[in-house]
């Protein structure tokens, strides 16, 4: 059984640029959630995708957007990067909108300079 | 007020000591509760779920008090390998979707 995989593992971007992070969900999981974890903080919920539609969003601006594909993999896009966007971005998949537990990927560490 | 609040830490204790973590949550409609463990520069991993009746897994005991909206984790006979950040987590419903709400985390270091 393949777990949740995220790419890239590390990324450095310049303020104002755009970034796309990718996540492959665990086999059999149709729900993907994205979290942002700043240094020294707990992960913060960005949004969740279920069957290719966003079905829950945290307190993040519209420049954070996402997609889910028919194979349930997902992308997180961030436009107009700011220095405060530097964080570990975690993807978690679940078999059914959070019911059945979550499996986390190892994350993408984004640094904005 | 934060949705989930934890002891700020950090905790530095000798090997073999008993360590207690406390956590409070603000959403009385929360339905599921967890403790996650996160090693340095790694993803969070589920340590244990927390039930109203209390539950134990080896050296780890978790308690939930719904009336006080309080969650605890007790680690007995601590080992060097218990060094990590412990995250109190509540499962909340937002726009019909479940989401995990994490506390800030408490860093634990077990010293030899």
mmCIF file with all atom_site columns, C-alpha atoms in Angstrom:
data_model
loop_
_atom_site.group_PDB
_atom_site.id
_atom_site.type_symbol
_atom_site.label_atom_id
_atom_site.label_alt_id
_atom_site.label_comp_id
_atom_site.label_asym_id
_atom_site.label_entity_id
_atom_site.label_seq_id
_atom_site.pdbx_PDB_ins_code
_atom_site.Cartn_x
_atom_site.Cartn_y
_atom_site.Cartn_z
_atom_site.occupancy
_atom_site.B_iso_or_equiv
_atom_site.pdbx_formal_charge
_atom_site.auth_seq_id
_atom_site.auth_comp_id
_atom_site.auth_asym_id
_atom_site.auth_atom_id
_atom_site.pdbx_PDB_model_num
ATOM 1   C CA . UNK A 1 1   ? 0.000   0.000  0.000   1.00 0.00 ? 1   UNK A CA 1
ATOM 2   C CA . UNK A 1 2   ? 1.486   3.324  -1.058  1.00 0.00 ? 2   UNK A CA 1
ATOM 3   C CA . UNK A 1 3   ? 1.280   6.134  1.478   1.00 0.00 ? 3   UNK A CA 1
ATOM 4   C CA . UNK A 1 4   ? 0.877   9.847  0.846   1.00 0.00 ? 4   UNK A CA 1
ATOM 5   C CA . UNK A 1 5   ? 3.663   11.312 -1.246  1.00 0.00 ? 5   UNK A CA 1
ATOM 6   C CA . UNK A 1 6   ? 4.425   14.996 -1.691  1.00 0.00 ? 6   UNK A CA 1
ATOM 7   C CA . UNK A 1 7   ? 6.664   16.818 -4.110  1.00 0.00 ? 7   UNK A CA 1
ATOM 8   C CA . UNK A 1 8   ? 8.959   18.605 -4.095  1.00 0.00 ? 8   UNK A CA 1
ATOM 9   C CA . UNK A 1 9   ? 10.458  18.030 -0.643  1.00 0.00 ? 9   UNK A CA 1
ATOM 10  C CA . UNK A 1 10  ? 12.112  21.434 -0.532  1.00 0.00 ? 10  UNK A CA 1
ATOM 11  C CA . UNK A 1 11  ? 11.615  24.597 -2.515  1.00 0.00 ? 11  UNK A CA 1
ATOM 12  C CA . UNK A 1 12  ? 13.001  28.131 -2.490  1.00 0.00 ? 12  UNK A CA 1
ATOM 13  C CA . UNK A 1 13  ? 11.000  30.897 -4.142  1.00 0.00 ? 13  UNK A CA 1
ATOM 14  C CA . UNK A 1 14  ? 11.236  34.662 -4.385  1.00 0.00 ? 14  UNK A CA 1
ATOM 15  C CA . UNK A 1 15  ? 8.591   36.988 -2.967  1.00 0.00 ? 15  UNK A CA 1
ATOM 16  C CA . UNK A 1 16  ? 5.885   37.640 -5.549  1.00 0.00 ? 16  UNK A CA 1
ATOM 17  C CA . UNK A 1 17  ? 6.368   34.357 -7.387  1.00 0.00 ? 17  UNK A CA 1
ATOM 18  C CA . UNK A 1 18  ? 3.854   31.546 -7.692  1.00 0.00 ? 18  UNK A CA 1
ATOM 19  C CA . UNK A 1 19  ? 4.317   27.974 -6.492  1.00 0.00 ? 19  UNK A CA 1
ATOM 20  C CA . UNK A 1 20  ? 2.579   24.640 -7.059  1.00 0.00 ? 20  UNK A CA 1
ATOM 21  C CA . UNK A 1 21  ? 2.895   21.796 -4.570  1.00 0.00 ? 21  UNK A CA 1
ATOM 22  C CA . UNK A 1 22  ? 1.755   18.272 -5.342  1.00 0.00 ? 22  UNK A CA 1
ATOM 23  C CA . UNK A 1 23  ? 0.295   15.436 -3.341  1.00 0.00 ? 23  UNK A CA 1
ATOM 24  C CA . UNK A 1 24  ? -0.569  11.846 -4.215  1.00 0.00 ? 24  UNK A CA 1
ATOM 25  C CA . UNK A 1 25  ? -3.119  10.414 -1.835  1.00 0.00 ? 25  UNK A CA 1
ATOM 26  C CA . UNK A 1 26  ? -2.921  6.983  -0.289  1.00 0.00 ? 26  UNK A CA 1
ATOM 27  C CA . UNK A 1 27  ? -4.542  4.223  -2.295  1.00 0.00 ? 27  UNK A CA 1
ATOM 28  C CA . UNK A 1 28  ? -8.286  4.080  -1.593  1.00 0.00 ? 28  UNK A CA 1
ATOM 29  C CA . UNK A 1 29  ? -8.429  7.611  -0.160  1.00 0.00 ? 29  UNK A CA 1
ATOM 30  C CA . UNK A 1 30  ? -10.714 10.104 -1.939  1.00 0.00 ? 30  UNK A CA 1
ATOM 31  C CA . UNK A 1 31  ? -10.207 13.104 0.349   1.00 0.00 ? 31  UNK A CA 1
ATOM 32  C CA . UNK A 1 32  ? -7.167  15.349 0.549   1.00 0.00 ? 32  UNK A CA 1
ATOM 33  C CA . UNK A 1 33  ? -6.536  18.125 3.070   1.00 0.00 ? 33  UNK A CA 1
ATOM 34  C CA . UNK A 1 34  ? -3.754  20.683 3.039   1.00 0.00 ? 34  UNK A CA 1
ATOM 35  C CA . UNK A 1 35  ? -2.130  22.224 6.111   1.00 0.00 ? 35  UNK A CA 1
ATOM 36  C CA . UNK A 1 36  ? 0.449   24.961 6.638   1.00 0.00 ? 36  UNK A CA 1
ATOM 37  C CA . UNK A 1 37  ? 2.867   24.588 9.527   1.00 0.00 ? 37  UNK A CA 1
ATOM 38  C CA . UNK A 1 38  ? 4.985   27.606 10.388  1.00 0.00 ? 38  UNK A CA 1
ATOM 39  C CA . UNK A 1 39  ? 8.081   27.115 12.509  1.00 0.00 ? 39  UNK A CA 1
ATOM 40  C CA . UNK A 1 40  ? 7.191   26.430 16.140  1.00 0.00 ? 40  UNK A CA 1
ATOM 41  C CA . UNK A 1 41  ? 3.458   26.232 15.437  1.00 0.00 ? 41  UNK A CA 1
ATOM 42  C CA . UNK A 1 42  ? 0.935   23.474 14.914  1.00 0.00 ? 42  UNK A CA 1
ATOM 43  C CA . UNK A 1 43  ? -0.390  22.783 11.419  1.00 0.00 ? 43  UNK A CA 1
ATOM 44  C CA . UNK A 1 44  ? -3.165  25.127 10.251  1.00 0.00 ? 44  UNK A CA 1
ATOM 45  C CA . UNK A 1 45  ? -5.970  23.868 8.002   1.00 0.00 ? 45  UNK A CA 1
ATOM 46  C CA . UNK A 1 46  ? -5.922  25.450 4.536   1.00 0.00 ? 46  UNK A CA 1
ATOM 47  C CA . UNK A 1 47  ? -8.644  23.510 2.696   1.00 0.00 ? 47  UNK A CA 1
ATOM 48  C CA . UNK A 1 48  ? -9.970  20.071 1.888   1.00 0.00 ? 48  UNK A CA 1
ATOM 49  C CA . UNK A 1 49  ? -10.917 18.430 -1.413  1.00 0.00 ? 49  UNK A CA 1
ATOM 50  C CA . UNK A 1 50  ? -13.404 15.630 -1.780  1.00 0.00 ? 50  UNK A CA 1
ATOM 51  C CA . UNK A 1 51  ? -14.219 14.116 -5.163  1.00 0.00 ? 51  UNK A CA 1
ATOM 52  C CA . UNK A 1 52  ? -12.541 16.982 -6.998  1.00 0.00 ? 52  UNK A CA 1
ATOM 53  C CA . UNK A 1 53  ? -14.381 19.767 -5.173  1.00 0.00 ? 53  UNK A CA 1
ATOM 54  C CA . UNK A 1 54  ? -13.326 22.016 -2.304  1.00 0.00 ? 54  UNK A CA 1
ATOM 55  C CA . UNK A 1 55  ? -15.542 21.205 0.659   1.00 0.00 ? 55  UNK A CA 1
ATOM 56  C CA . UNK A 1 56  ? -14.013 23.140 3.533   1.00 0.00 ? 56  UNK A CA 1
ATOM 57  C CA . UNK A 1 57  ? -11.636 26.057 3.847   1.00 0.00 ? 57  UNK A CA 1
ATOM 58  C CA . UNK A 1 58  ? -9.661  27.581 6.690   1.00 0.00 ? 58  UNK A CA 1
ATOM 59  C CA . UNK A 1 59  ? -8.705  31.194 7.233   1.00 0.00 ? 59  UNK A CA 1
ATOM 60  C CA . UNK A 1 60  ? -6.424  31.610 4.216   1.00 0.00 ? 60  UNK A CA 1
ATOM 61  C CA . UNK A 1 61  ? -6.655  34.269 1.471   1.00 0.00 ? 61  UNK A CA 1
ATOM 62  C CA . UNK A 1 62  ? -7.829  33.470 -2.078  1.00 0.00 ? 62  UNK A CA 1
ATOM 63  C CA . UNK A 1 63  ? -4.258  33.414 -3.369  1.00 0.00 ? 63  UNK A CA 1
ATOM 64  C CA . UNK A 1 64  ? -4.153  29.937 -1.822  1.00 0.00 ? 64  UNK A CA 1
ATOM 65  C CA . UNK A 1 65  ? -6.017  27.678 -4.222  1.00 0.00 ? 65  UNK A CA 1
ATOM 66  C CA . UNK A 1 66  ? -6.127  24.006 -5.045  1.00 0.00 ? 66  UNK A CA 1
ATOM 67  C CA . UNK A 1 67  ? -7.224  21.245 -7.319  1.00 0.00 ? 67  UNK A CA 1
ATOM 68  C CA . UNK A 1 68  ? -8.062  17.612 -6.996  1.00 0.00 ? 68  UNK A CA 1
ATOM 69  C CA . UNK A 1 69  ? -7.795  15.275 -9.952  1.00 0.00 ? 69  UNK A CA 1
ATOM 70  C CA . UNK A 1 70  ? -9.894  12.203 -10.867 1.00 0.00 ? 70  UNK A CA 1
ATOM 71  C CA . UNK A 1 71  ? -7.212  9.938  -9.366  1.00 0.00 ? 71  UNK A CA 1
ATOM 72  C CA . UNK A 1 72  ? -7.616  11.958 -6.115  1.00 0.00 ? 72  UNK A CA 1
ATOM 73  C CA . UNK A 1 73  ? -4.153  13.463 -6.262  1.00 0.00 ? 73  UNK A CA 1
ATOM 74  C CA . UNK A 1 74  ? -4.089  17.164 -5.464  1.00 0.00 ? 74  UNK A CA 1
ATOM 75  C CA . UNK A 1 75  ? -2.234  20.406 -6.005  1.00 0.00 ? 75  UNK A CA 1
ATOM 76  C CA . UNK A 1 76  ? -1.855  23.442 -3.793  1.00 0.00 ? 76  UNK A CA 1
ATOM 77  C CA . UNK A 1 77  ? -1.146  26.695 -5.599  1.00 0.00 ? 77  UNK A CA 1
ATOM 78  C CA . UNK A 1 78  ? 0.010   29.864 -3.913  1.00 0.00 ? 78  UNK A CA 1
ATOM 79  C CA . UNK A 1 79  ? 0.187   33.109 -5.878  1.00 0.00 ? 79  UNK A CA 1
ATOM 80  C CA . UNK A 1 80  ? 2.035   36.325 -5.031  1.00 0.00 ? 80  UNK A CA 1
ATOM 81  C CA . UNK A 1 81  ? 4.212   34.630 -2.445  1.00 0.00 ? 81  UNK A CA 1
ATOM 82  C CA . UNK A 1 82  ? 4.959   36.517 0.754   1.00 0.00 ? 82  UNK A CA 1
ATOM 83  C CA . UNK A 1 83  ? 7.785   35.964 3.219   1.00 0.00 ? 83  UNK A CA 1
ATOM 84  C CA . UNK A 1 84  ? 5.267   34.682 5.787   1.00 0.00 ? 84  UNK A CA 1
ATOM 85  C CA . UNK A 1 85  ? 4.310   31.873 3.418   1.00 0.00 ? 85  UNK A CA 1
ATOM 86  C CA . UNK A 1 86  ? 7.576   30.177 4.370   1.00 0.00 ? 86  UNK A CA 1
ATOM 87  C CA . UNK A 1 87  ? 6.453   26.999 6.105   1.00 0.00 ? 87  UNK A CA 1
ATOM 88  C CA . UNK A 1 88  ? 6.099   23.247 5.927   1.00 0.00 ? 88  UNK A CA 1
ATOM 89  C CA . UNK A 1 89  ? 3.093   22.363 3.766   1.00 0.00 ? 89  UNK A CA 1
ATOM 90  C CA . UNK A 1 90  ? 1.486   19.076 4.697   1.00 0.00 ? 90  UNK A CA 1
ATOM 91  C CA . UNK A 1 91  ? -0.950  17.017 2.725   1.00 0.00 ? 91  UNK A CA 1
ATOM 92  C CA . UNK A 1 92  ? -3.194  14.461 4.429   1.00 0.00 ? 92  UNK A CA 1
ATOM 93  C CA . UNK A 1 93  ? -5.486  11.945 2.798   1.00 0.00 ? 93  UNK A CA 1
ATOM 94  C CA . UNK A 1 94  ? -8.507  10.168 4.190   1.00 0.00 ? 94  UNK A CA 1
ATOM 95  C CA . UNK A 1 95  ? -10.869 7.467  2.927   1.00 0.00 ? 95  UNK A CA 1
ATOM 96  C CA . UNK A 1 96  ? -13.976 9.602  3.404   1.00 0.00 ? 96  UNK A CA 1
ATOM 97  C CA . UNK A 1 97  ? -13.961 13.313 4.270   1.00 0.00 ? 97  UNK A CA 1
ATOM 98  C CA . UNK A 1 98  ? -11.972 12.747 7.432   1.00 0.00 ? 98  UNK A CA 1
ATOM 99  C CA . UNK A 1 99  ? -13.872 9.745  8.650   1.00 0.00 ? 99  UNK A CA 1
ATOM 100 C CA . UNK A 1 100 ? -11.497 6.814  8.961   1.00 0.00 ? 100 UNK A CA 1
ATOM 101 C CA . UNK A 1 101 ? -8.534  8.895  9.975   1.00 0.00 ? 101 UNK A CA 1
ATOM 102 C CA . UNK A 1 102 ? -5.856  10.827 8.132   1.00 0.00 ? 102 UNK A CA 1
ATOM 103 C CA . UNK A 1 103 ? -2.479  9.840  6.727   1.00 0.00 ? 103 UNK A CA 1
ATOM 104 C CA . UNK A 1 104 ? 0.040   12.638 6.357   1.00 0.00 ? 104 UNK A CA 1
ATOM 105 C CA . UNK A 1 105 ? 2.703   13.045 3.739   1.00 0.00 ? 105 UNK A CA 1
ATOM 106 C CA . UNK A 1 106 ? 6.198   14.095 4.755   1.00 0.00 ? 106 UNK A CA 1
ATOM 107 C CA . UNK A 1 107 ? 5.553   17.632 3.554   1.00 0.00 ? 107 UNK A CA 1
ATOM 108 C CA . UNK A 1 108 ? 7.099   20.263 1.324   1.00 0.00 ? 108 UNK A CA 1
ATOM 109 C CA . UNK A 1 109 ? 9.318   22.815 2.996   1.00 0.00 ? 109 UNK A CA 1
ATOM 110 C CA . UNK A 1 110 ? 8.840   26.154 1.234   1.00 0.00 ? 110 UNK A CA 1
ATOM 111 C CA . UNK A 1 111 ? 11.193  29.055 1.807   1.00 0.00 ? 111 UNK A CA 1
ATOM 112 C CA . UNK A 1 112 ? 10.285  32.460 0.405   1.00 0.00 ? 112 UNK A CA 1
ATOM 113 C CA . UNK A 1 113 ? 13.143  34.924 0.157   1.00 0.00 ? 113 UNK A CA 1
ATOM 114 C CA . UNK B 2 1   ? -8.967  32.549 21.770  1.00 0.00 ? 1   UNK B CA 1
ATOM 115 C CA . UNK B 2 2   ? -7.272  29.673 19.990  1.00 0.00 ? 2   UNK B CA 1
ATOM 116 C CA . UNK B 2 3   ? -9.449  26.684 19.145  1.00 0.00 ? 3   UNK B CA 1
ATOM 117 C CA . UNK B 2 4   ? -6.968  24.291 20.763  1.00 0.00 ? 4   UNK B CA 1
ATOM 118 C CA . UNK B 2 5   ? -4.549  25.413 23.444  1.00 0.00 ? 5   UNK B CA 1
ATOM 119 C CA . UNK B 2 6   ? -1.673  23.452 24.924  1.00 0.00 ? 6   UNK B CA 1
ATOM 120 C CA . UNK B 2 7   ? 0.985   23.886 27.570  1.00 0.00 ? 7   UNK B CA 1
ATOM 121 C CA . UNK B 2 8   ? 3.636   26.078 25.955  1.00 0.00 ? 8   UNK B CA 1
ATOM 122 C CA . UNK B 2 9   ? 6.586   23.922 27.029  1.00 0.00 ? 9   UNK B CA 1
ATOM 123 C CA . UNK B 2 10  ? 9.296   23.024 26.328  1.00 0.00 ? 10  UNK B CA 1
ATOM 124 C CA . UNK B 2 11  ? 9.585   20.160 28.796  1.00 0.00 ? 11  UNK B CA 1
ATOM 125 C CA . UNK B 2 12  ? 12.996  18.754 29.681  1.00 0.00 ? 12  UNK B CA 1
ATOM 126 C CA . UNK B 2 13  ? 12.810  15.716 31.930  1.00 0.00 ? 13  UNK B CA 1
ATOM 127 C CA . UNK B 2 14  ? 15.130  12.864 32.924  1.00 0.00 ? 14  UNK B CA 1
ATOM 128 C CA . UNK B 2 15  ? 14.696  9.414  31.500  1.00 0.00 ? 15  UNK B CA 1
ATOM 129 C CA . UNK B 2 16  ? 12.215  7.402  33.544  1.00 0.00 ? 16  UNK B CA 1
ATOM 130 C CA . UNK B 2 17  ? 10.181  10.423 34.633  1.00 0.00 ? 17  UNK B CA 1
ATOM 131 C CA . UNK B 2 18  ? 6.427   10.774 34.225  1.00 0.00 ? 18  UNK B CA 1
ATOM 132 C CA . UNK B 2 19  ? 5.295   13.605 31.956  1.00 0.00 ? 19  UNK B CA 1
ATOM 133 C CA . UNK B 2 20  ? 1.825   15.118 31.684  1.00 0.00 ? 20  UNK B CA 1
ATOM 134 C CA . UNK B 2 21  ? 0.497   17.253 28.854  1.00 0.00 ? 21  UNK B CA 1
ATOM 135 C CA . UNK B 2 22  ? -2.698  19.263 29.068  1.00 0.00 ? 22  UNK B CA 1
ATOM 136 C CA . UNK B 2 23  ? -4.894  20.726 26.388  1.00 0.00 ? 23  UNK B CA 1
ATOM 137 C CA . UNK B 2 24  ? -8.176  22.629 26.181  1.00 0.00 ? 24  UNK B CA 1
ATOM 138 C CA . UNK B 2 25  ? -10.471 23.140 23.200  1.00 0.00 ? 25  UNK B CA 1
ATOM 139 C CA . UNK B 2 26  ? -13.100 25.784 22.561  1.00 0.00 ? 26  UNK B CA 1
ATOM 140 C CA . UNK B 2 27  ? -15.605 24.094 20.226  1.00 0.00 ? 27  UNK B CA 1
ATOM 141 C CA . UNK B 2 28  ? -18.041 22.124 22.367  1.00 0.00 ? 28  UNK B CA 1
ATOM 142 C CA . UNK B 2 29  ? -19.365 20.404 19.226  1.00 0.00 ? 29  UNK B CA 1
ATOM 143 C CA . UNK B 2 30  ? -16.012 18.698 18.579  1.00 0.00 ? 30  UNK B CA 1
ATOM 144 C CA . UNK B 2 31  ? -16.434 14.982 18.258  1.00 0.00 ? 31  UNK B CA 1
ATOM 145 C CA . UNK B 2 32  ? -13.038 13.347 17.977  1.00 0.00 ? 32  UNK B CA 1
ATOM 146 C CA . UNK B 2 33  ? -9.836  13.946 19.843  1.00 0.00 ? 33  UNK B CA 1
ATOM 147 C CA . UNK B 2 34  ? -6.270  12.826 19.288  1.00 0.00 ? 34  UNK B CA 1
ATOM 148 C CA . UNK B 2 35  ? -2.684  13.144 20.312  1.00 0.00 ? 35  UNK B CA 1
ATOM 149 C CA . UNK B 2 36  ? -0.175  13.287 17.482  1.00 0.00 ? 36  UNK B CA 1
ATOM 150 C CA . UNK B 2 37  ? 3.571   13.041 17.731  1.00 0.00 ? 37  UNK B CA 1
ATOM 151 C CA . UNK B 2 38  ? 5.879   15.001 15.444  1.00 0.00 ? 38  UNK B CA 1
ATOM 152 C CA . UNK B 2 39  ? 9.597   14.380 15.234  1.00 0.00 ? 39  UNK B CA 1
ATOM 153 C CA . UNK B 2 40  ? 11.901  17.169 14.138  1.00 0.00 ? 40  UNK B CA 1
ATOM 154 C CA . UNK B 2 41  ? 11.350  18.074 10.464  1.00 0.00 ? 41  UNK B CA 1
ATOM 155 C CA . UNK B 2 42  ? 8.930   15.179 9.979   1.00 0.00 ? 42  UNK B CA 1
ATOM 156 C CA . UNK B 2 43  ? 5.190   14.901 9.482   1.00 0.00 ? 43  UNK B CA 1
ATOM 157 C CA . UNK B 2 44  ? 2.764   14.454 12.406  1.00 0.00 ? 44  UNK B CA 1
ATOM 158 C CA . UNK B 2 45  ? 1.893   10.861 13.194  1.00 0.00 ? 45  UNK B CA 1
ATOM 159 C CA . UNK B 2 46  ? -1.088  9.647  15.177  1.00 0.00 ? 46  UNK B CA 1
ATOM 160 C CA . UNK B 2 47  ? -0.053  8.598  18.666  1.00 0.00 ? 47  UNK B CA 1
ATOM 161 C CA . UNK B 2 48  ? -3.483  7.735  20.004  1.00 0.00 ? 48  UNK B CA 1
ATOM 162 C CA . UNK B 2 49  ? -7.134  8.657  19.895  1.00 0.00 ? 49  UNK B CA 1
ATOM 163 C CA . UNK B 2 50  ? -8.729  9.965  23.074  1.00 0.00 ? 50  UNK B CA 1
ATOM 164 C CA . UNK B 2 51  ? -12.018 8.662  24.423  1.00 0.00 ? 51  UNK B CA 1
ATOM 165 C CA . UNK B 2 52  ? -14.286 9.888  27.211  1.00 0.00 ? 52  UNK B CA 1
ATOM 166 C CA . UNK B 2 53  ? -13.712 6.706  29.164  1.00 0.00 ? 53  UNK B CA 1
ATOM 167 C CA . UNK B 2 54  ? -9.962  7.238  29.028  1.00 0.00 ? 54  UNK B CA 1
ATOM 168 C CA . UNK B 2 55  ? -7.635  4.935  27.192  1.00 0.00 ? 55  UNK B CA 1
ATOM 169 C CA . UNK B 2 56  ? -4.212  3.462  27.660  1.00 0.00 ? 56  UNK B CA 1
ATOM 170 C CA . UNK B 2 57  ? -1.597  2.213  25.247  1.00 0.00 ? 57  UNK B CA 1
ATOM 171 C CA . UNK B 2 58  ? 1.424   0.846  27.072  1.00 0.00 ? 58  UNK B CA 1
ATOM 172 C CA . UNK B 2 59  ? 3.125   3.719  28.843  1.00 0.00 ? 59  UNK B CA 1
ATOM 173 C CA . UNK B 2 60  ? 0.703   6.277  27.377  1.00 0.00 ? 60  UNK B CA 1
ATOM 174 C CA . UNK B 2 61  ? -2.631  7.233  28.932  1.00 0.00 ? 61  UNK B CA 1
ATOM 175 C CA . UNK B 2 62  ? -5.068  9.719  27.424  1.00 0.00 ? 62  UNK B CA 1
ATOM 176 C CA . UNK B 2 63  ? -8.072  11.298 29.118  1.00 0.00 ? 63  UNK B CA 1
ATOM 177 C CA . UNK B 2 64  ? -10.933 13.437 27.852  1.00 0.00 ? 64  UNK B CA 1
ATOM 178 C CA . UNK B 2 65  ? -13.273 15.570 29.938  1.00 0.00 ? 65  UNK B CA 1
ATOM 179 C CA . UNK B 2 66  ? -16.031 16.849 27.660  1.00 0.00 ? 66  UNK B CA 1
ATOM 180 C CA . UNK B 2 67  ? -17.651 18.990 30.361  1.00 0.00 ? 67  UNK B CA 1
ATOM 181 C CA . UNK B 2 68  ? -14.407 20.902 30.920  1.00 0.00 ? 68  UNK B CA 1
ATOM 182 C CA . UNK B 2 69  ? -13.315 20.592 27.265  1.00 0.00 ? 69  UNK B CA 1
ATOM 183 C CA . UNK B 2 70  ? -10.011 19.280 28.499  1.00 0.00 ? 70  UNK B CA 1
ATOM 184 C CA . UNK B 2 71  ? -7.685  16.605 27.126  1.00 0.00 ? 71  UNK B CA 1
ATOM 185 C CA . UNK B 2 72  ? -4.604  15.128 28.731  1.00 0.00 ? 72  UNK B CA 1
ATOM 186 C CA . UNK B 2 73  ? -1.748  12.787 27.902  1.00 0.00 ? 73  UNK B CA 1
ATOM 187 C CA . UNK B 2 74  ? 0.399   11.029 30.475  1.00 0.00 ? 74  UNK B CA 1
ATOM 188 C CA . UNK B 2 75  ? 3.674   9.339  29.586  1.00 0.00 ? 75  UNK B CA 1
ATOM 189 C CA . UNK B 2 76  ? 5.067   7.003  32.250  1.00 0.00 ? 76  UNK B CA 1
ATOM 190 C CA . UNK B 2 77  ? 8.639   5.735  32.487  1.00 0.00 ? 77  UNK B CA 1
ATOM 191 C CA . UNK B 2 78  ? 9.744   8.069  29.711  1.00 0.00 ? 78  UNK B CA 1
ATOM 192 C CA . UNK B 2 79  ? 12.353  6.892  27.201  1.00 0.00 ? 79  UNK B CA 1
ATOM 193 C CA . UNK B 2 80  ? 14.898  8.845  25.187  1.00 0.00 ? 80  UNK B CA 1
ATOM 194 C CA . UNK B 2 81  ? 12.889  7.932  22.086  1.00 0.00 ? 81  UNK B CA 1
ATOM 195 C CA . UNK B 2 82  ? 9.868   9.815  23.474  1.00 0.00 ? 82  UNK B CA 1
ATOM 196 C CA . UNK B 2 83  ? 11.634  13.096 22.670  1.00 0.00 ? 83  UNK B CA 1
ATOM 197 C CA . UNK B 2 84  ? 9.397   14.839 20.145  1.00 0.00 ? 84  UNK B CA 1
ATOM 198 C CA . UNK B 2 85  ? 6.701   17.495 19.851  1.00 0.00 ? 85  UNK B CA 1
ATOM 199 C CA . UNK B 2 86  ? 3.281   16.374 21.045  1.00 0.00 ? 86  UNK B CA 1
ATOM 200 C CA . UNK B 2 87  ? 0.272   17.896 19.319  1.00 0.00 ? 87  UNK B CA 1
ATOM 201 C CA . UNK B 2 88  ? -3.221  17.977 20.782  1.00 0.00 ? 88  UNK B CA 1
ATOM 202 C CA . UNK B 2 89  ? -5.724  17.632 17.944  1.00 0.00 ? 89  UNK B CA 1
ATOM 203 C CA . UNK B 2 90  ? -9.486  18.022 17.687  1.00 0.00 ? 90  UNK B CA 1
ATOM 204 C CA . UNK B 2 91  ? -11.628 16.952 14.757  1.00 0.00 ? 91  UNK B CA 1
ATOM 205 C CA . UNK B 2 92  ? -14.065 19.751 13.884  1.00 0.00 ? 92  UNK B CA 1
ATOM 206 C CA . UNK B 2 93  ? -16.805 20.107 11.319  1.00 0.00 ? 93  UNK B CA 1
ATOM 207 C CA . UNK B 2 94  ? -16.514 23.058 8.939   1.00 0.00 ? 94  UNK B CA 1
ATOM 208 C CA . UNK B 2 95  ? -18.827 23.575 5.963   1.00 0.00 ? 95  UNK B CA 1
ATOM 209 C CA . UNK B 2 96  ? -19.831 19.942 6.199   1.00 0.00 ? 96  UNK B CA 1
ATOM 210 C CA . UNK B 2 97  ? -16.256 18.718 6.104   1.00 0.00 ? 97  UNK B CA 1
ATOM 211 C CA . UNK B 2 98  ? -14.161 17.271 8.862   1.00 0.00 ? 98  UNK B CA 1
ATOM 212 C CA . UNK B 2 99  ? -10.923 19.069 9.580   1.00 0.00 ? 99  UNK B CA 1
ATOM 213 C CA . UNK B 2 100 ? -8.195  18.587 12.134  1.00 0.00 ? 100 UNK B CA 1
ATOM 214 C CA . UNK B 2 101 ? -7.500  21.521 14.431  1.00 0.00 ? 101 UNK B CA 1
ATOM 215 C CA . UNK B 2 102 ? -4.041  21.345 15.969  1.00 0.00 ? 102 UNK B CA 1
ATOM 216 C CA . UNK B 2 103 ? -2.695  22.911 19.098  1.00 0.00 ? 103 UNK B CA 1
ATOM 217 C CA . UNK B 2 104 ? 0.642   24.675 19.008  1.00 0.00 ? 104 UNK B CA 1
ATOM 218 C CA . UNK B 2 105 ? 2.436   21.571 20.216  1.00 0.00 ? 105 UNK B CA 1
ATOM 219 C CA . UNK B 2 106 ? 4.605   20.949 23.246  1.00 0.00 ? 106 UNK B CA 1
ATOM 220 C CA . UNK B 2 107 ? 8.218   20.000 22.722  1.00 0.00 ? 107 UNK B CA 1
ATOM 221 C CA . UNK B 2 108 ? 9.484   17.248 24.994  1.00 0.00 ? 108 UNK B CA 1
ATOM 222 C CA . UNK B 2 109 ? 13.133  16.370 25.513  1.00 0.00 ? 109 UNK B CA 1
ATOM 223 C CA . UNK B 2 110 ? 14.050  13.320 27.561  1.00 0.00 ? 110 UNK B CA 1
ATOM 224 C CA . UNK B 2 111 ? 17.536  13.583 29.011  1.00 0.00 ? 111 UNK B CA 1
ATOM 225 C CA . UNK B 2 112 ? 19.749  10.575 29.789  1.00 0.00 ? 112 UNK B CA 1
#
